[in-house]
């Protein structure tokens, strides 16, 4: 049983469009992290969200943690081909980091 | 100056063979991990070591044996390789034994294991 459910599984958009990726769970988390993984590389941490309702911005990326701390979203504004990758949400459970199944984002030039 | 380095990057081997993957981190982190990423890109933890002590073993077959000679190294030895072992294996490290909120994991670039 997966702790974190991500949607959609795949997302293909044109350069300049916006996109949103969702991460949902029935569990409450003290924090949640987002990672990006590029082909042939390991995941790289983008952000950690901690407080319910928190919004964090990283250039064109906006991360939101739900008020109940059970869900999170990642919004990319004016996507660029360099945003292409696998986006993973992750949360701590029993002293280990568990990952969602990921959303593969492809931004076409 | 690679923070977490794994070798080899690619490993192709026959069923039944024994192979090892090595991992080293130069971040001074206390905790290291092995994750397996399957063909659907799902990342699942296998093992975790904190200061050379095994703290997590996620019901991995005992053909997989991790070894941590010191806190900067965590190797993975796999006996009697099976077709289903084909995957990308990632080593990671973090600065404490808990995935506490201010910690992130630093991952290596992965070892793609193909069993034929």
XYZ file of C-alpha atoms in Angstrom:
225
model
C 0.000 0.000 0.000
C 1.435 3.326 -1.038
C 1.490 5.992 1.606
C 1.549 8.823 -0.908
C -0.502 8.982 -4.085
C 0.654 11.274 -6.851
C -1.374 12.473 -9.800
C -1.244 12.619 -12.670
C 1.234 9.870 -13.474
C 2.270 11.553 -16.731
C 2.009 15.152 -17.897
C 3.091 16.478 -21.290
C 2.738 20.178 -22.003
C 4.004 22.854 -24.347
C 6.667 25.317 -23.263
C 5.088 28.348 -21.602
C 2.078 26.474 -20.175
C 1.400 25.971 -16.487
C 1.091 22.641 -14.698
C 0.164 21.276 -11.298
C 1.178 17.988 -9.708
C -0.637 16.600 -6.673
C 0.451 14.456 -3.751
C -2.238 13.027 -1.452
C -2.423 10.777 1.565
C -4.840 9.734 4.273
C -2.058 10.201 6.827
C -0.977 13.410 8.540
C 2.684 14.321 8.136
C 4.949 16.566 10.133
C 6.656 17.528 6.879
C 6.690 16.678 3.220
C 9.409 16.982 0.612
C 9.494 17.346 -3.160
C 12.313 15.957 -5.274
C 13.088 16.135 -8.990
C 14.859 13.307 -10.773
C 16.407 13.696 -14.214
C 17.228 10.709 -16.452
C 20.342 8.855 -15.323
C 20.533 10.757 -12.044
C 19.288 10.420 -8.505
C 16.476 12.533 -7.023
C 17.433 16.028 -5.894
C 15.625 17.795 -3.068
C 13.623 20.850 -4.185
C 11.816 21.872 -1.015
C 10.578 20.808 2.414
C 7.181 22.044 3.624
C 6.410 21.879 7.309
C 3.462 24.039 8.349
C -0.132 23.344 7.307
C -1.182 25.878 4.674
C 2.418 26.797 3.954
C 3.310 28.094 0.492
C 6.910 28.119 -0.705
C 8.202 29.549 -3.961
C 11.331 28.521 -5.802
C 11.541 30.730 -8.923
C 8.687 29.469 -11.147
C 7.838 26.578 -8.800
C 5.216 27.031 -6.075
C 4.752 24.374 -3.403
C 1.769 24.200 -1.112
C 1.166 22.056 1.974
C -2.483 21.366 2.753
C -4.030 22.836 5.909
C -4.502 19.335 7.348
C -0.932 18.350 6.357
C -2.196 15.358 4.356
C -1.600 16.676 0.859
C 0.625 18.913 -1.174
C 0.827 20.390 -4.648
C 3.560 21.616 -6.937
C 2.682 24.277 -9.495
C 5.038 25.291 -12.287
C 4.388 28.571 -14.068
C 5.485 29.069 -17.687
C 7.142 25.664 -17.888
C 10.405 25.322 -19.769
C 12.044 22.246 -21.331
C 14.531 22.296 -18.460
C 11.638 21.489 -16.088
C 11.313 18.060 -17.694
C 11.814 15.286 -15.177
C 10.249 12.949 -12.648
C 8.738 14.832 -9.699
C 8.506 12.879 -6.462
C 6.866 13.749 -3.198
C 8.208 12.104 -0.055
C 7.319 11.967 3.611
C 8.916 10.624 6.729
C 7.372 7.535 8.277
C 9.016 5.303 10.893
C 12.481 6.811 10.465
C 12.527 6.407 6.709
C 11.571 8.500 3.734
C 8.743 7.014 1.678
C 8.128 8.232 -1.844
C 5.093 8.617 -4.041
C 5.141 6.869 -7.417
C 6.099 10.108 -9.155
C 4.804 12.304 -11.949
C 6.745 12.310 -15.195
C 6.639 15.820 -16.638
C 7.629 16.479 -20.242
C 7.819 20.049 -21.475
C 7.928 20.288 -25.278
C 9.816 23.157 -26.895
C 33.556 16.669 -5.657
C 30.719 14.177 -5.842
C 28.788 14.098 -2.565
C 27.440 10.532 -2.885
C 29.201 8.343 -5.402
C 28.228 4.858 -6.497
C 30.099 2.363 -8.598
C 29.546 0.907 -11.055
C 27.066 3.042 -13.001
C 25.976 0.073 -15.109
C 26.114 -3.624 -14.295
C 25.044 -6.382 -16.684
C 25.333 -9.906 -15.381
C 23.913 -13.380 -15.761
C 21.386 -15.036 -13.500
C 22.968 -16.820 -10.590
C 26.007 -14.562 -10.361
C 27.065 -12.611 -7.277
C 27.751 -8.881 -7.593
C 28.514 -5.864 -5.411
C 27.699 -2.179 -5.639
C 29.790 0.330 -3.713
C 28.744 3.662 -2.241
C 30.710 6.422 -0.577
C 29.639 9.804 0.782
C 31.890 12.739 1.648
C 29.228 14.826 3.376
C 29.987 13.688 6.905
C 26.455 12.272 7.181
C 25.625 9.707 9.853
C 23.045 7.718 7.941
C 23.121 5.921 4.602
C 20.450 4.117 2.644
C 19.873 1.779 -0.265
C 16.790 2.316 -2.408
C 15.548 0.272 -5.340
C 13.764 1.980 -8.248
C 11.723 -0.359 -10.394
C 10.768 -0.055 -14.052
C 7.755 2.088 -13.081
C 10.096 4.534 -11.322
C 8.811 3.644 -7.845
C 11.503 4.195 -5.208
C 11.428 1.768 -2.318
C 13.768 1.709 0.643
C 15.750 -1.468 1.208
C 18.184 -0.750 4.023
C 19.352 2.024 6.290
C 22.526 2.246 8.365
C 23.249 4.785 11.089
C 26.887 5.017 12.141
C 27.598 1.547 10.746
C 24.574 -0.027 12.468
C 21.669 -1.503 10.527
C 18.470 0.294 11.520
C 16.081 -0.534 8.686
C 15.719 -3.786 6.765
C 12.584 -3.673 4.654
C 11.879 -7.386 4.168
C 14.481 -7.647 1.480
C 15.473 -11.215 0.452
C 18.536 -12.365 2.343
C 20.386 -12.668 -0.975
C 20.922 -8.937 -0.447
C 23.529 -8.159 2.186
C 24.550 -4.594 2.986
C 27.859 -3.845 4.653
C 29.020 -0.611 6.214
C 32.738 -0.669 7.056
C 32.535 2.928 8.299
C 29.913 5.651 8.287
C 31.105 7.022 4.945
C 30.657 3.749 3.073
C 27.719 1.452 2.455
C 28.101 -1.418 0.027
C 25.465 -3.802 -1.291
C 26.270 -7.393 -2.129
C 23.761 -9.495 -4.023
C 24.035 -13.290 -4.234
C 22.434 -15.580 -6.794
C 21.062 -12.783 -8.935
C 17.578 -13.231 -10.382
C 15.866 -11.596 -13.350
C 13.588 -9.696 -10.965
C 16.577 -7.994 -9.382
C 16.958 -5.871 -12.516
C 16.394 -2.275 -11.431
C 18.227 0.934 -10.612
C 19.741 0.923 -7.151
C 20.323 4.233 -5.399
C 22.504 4.978 -2.442
C 21.583 8.012 -0.334
C 22.715 9.705 2.845
C 21.292 12.108 5.395
C 22.660 13.943 8.367
C 20.648 12.111 11.004
C 18.924 8.802 11.621
C 15.501 10.320 11.298
C 14.034 11.846 8.167
C 13.290 14.910 10.227
C 11.806 17.908 8.578
C 14.931 19.887 7.951
C 16.812 16.929 6.467
C 16.902 16.086 2.866
C 18.407 12.976 1.421
C 21.365 13.275 -0.943
C 21.256 10.576 -3.580
C 23.936 9.044 -5.729
C 23.385 8.828 -9.475
C 22.334 5.198 -9.330
C 23.530 1.806 -10.535
C 21.492 0.244 -13.330
C 21.585 -3.501 -12.773
C 20.461 -5.743 -15.619
C 20.249 -9.470 -15.021
C 20.100 -11.570 -18.186
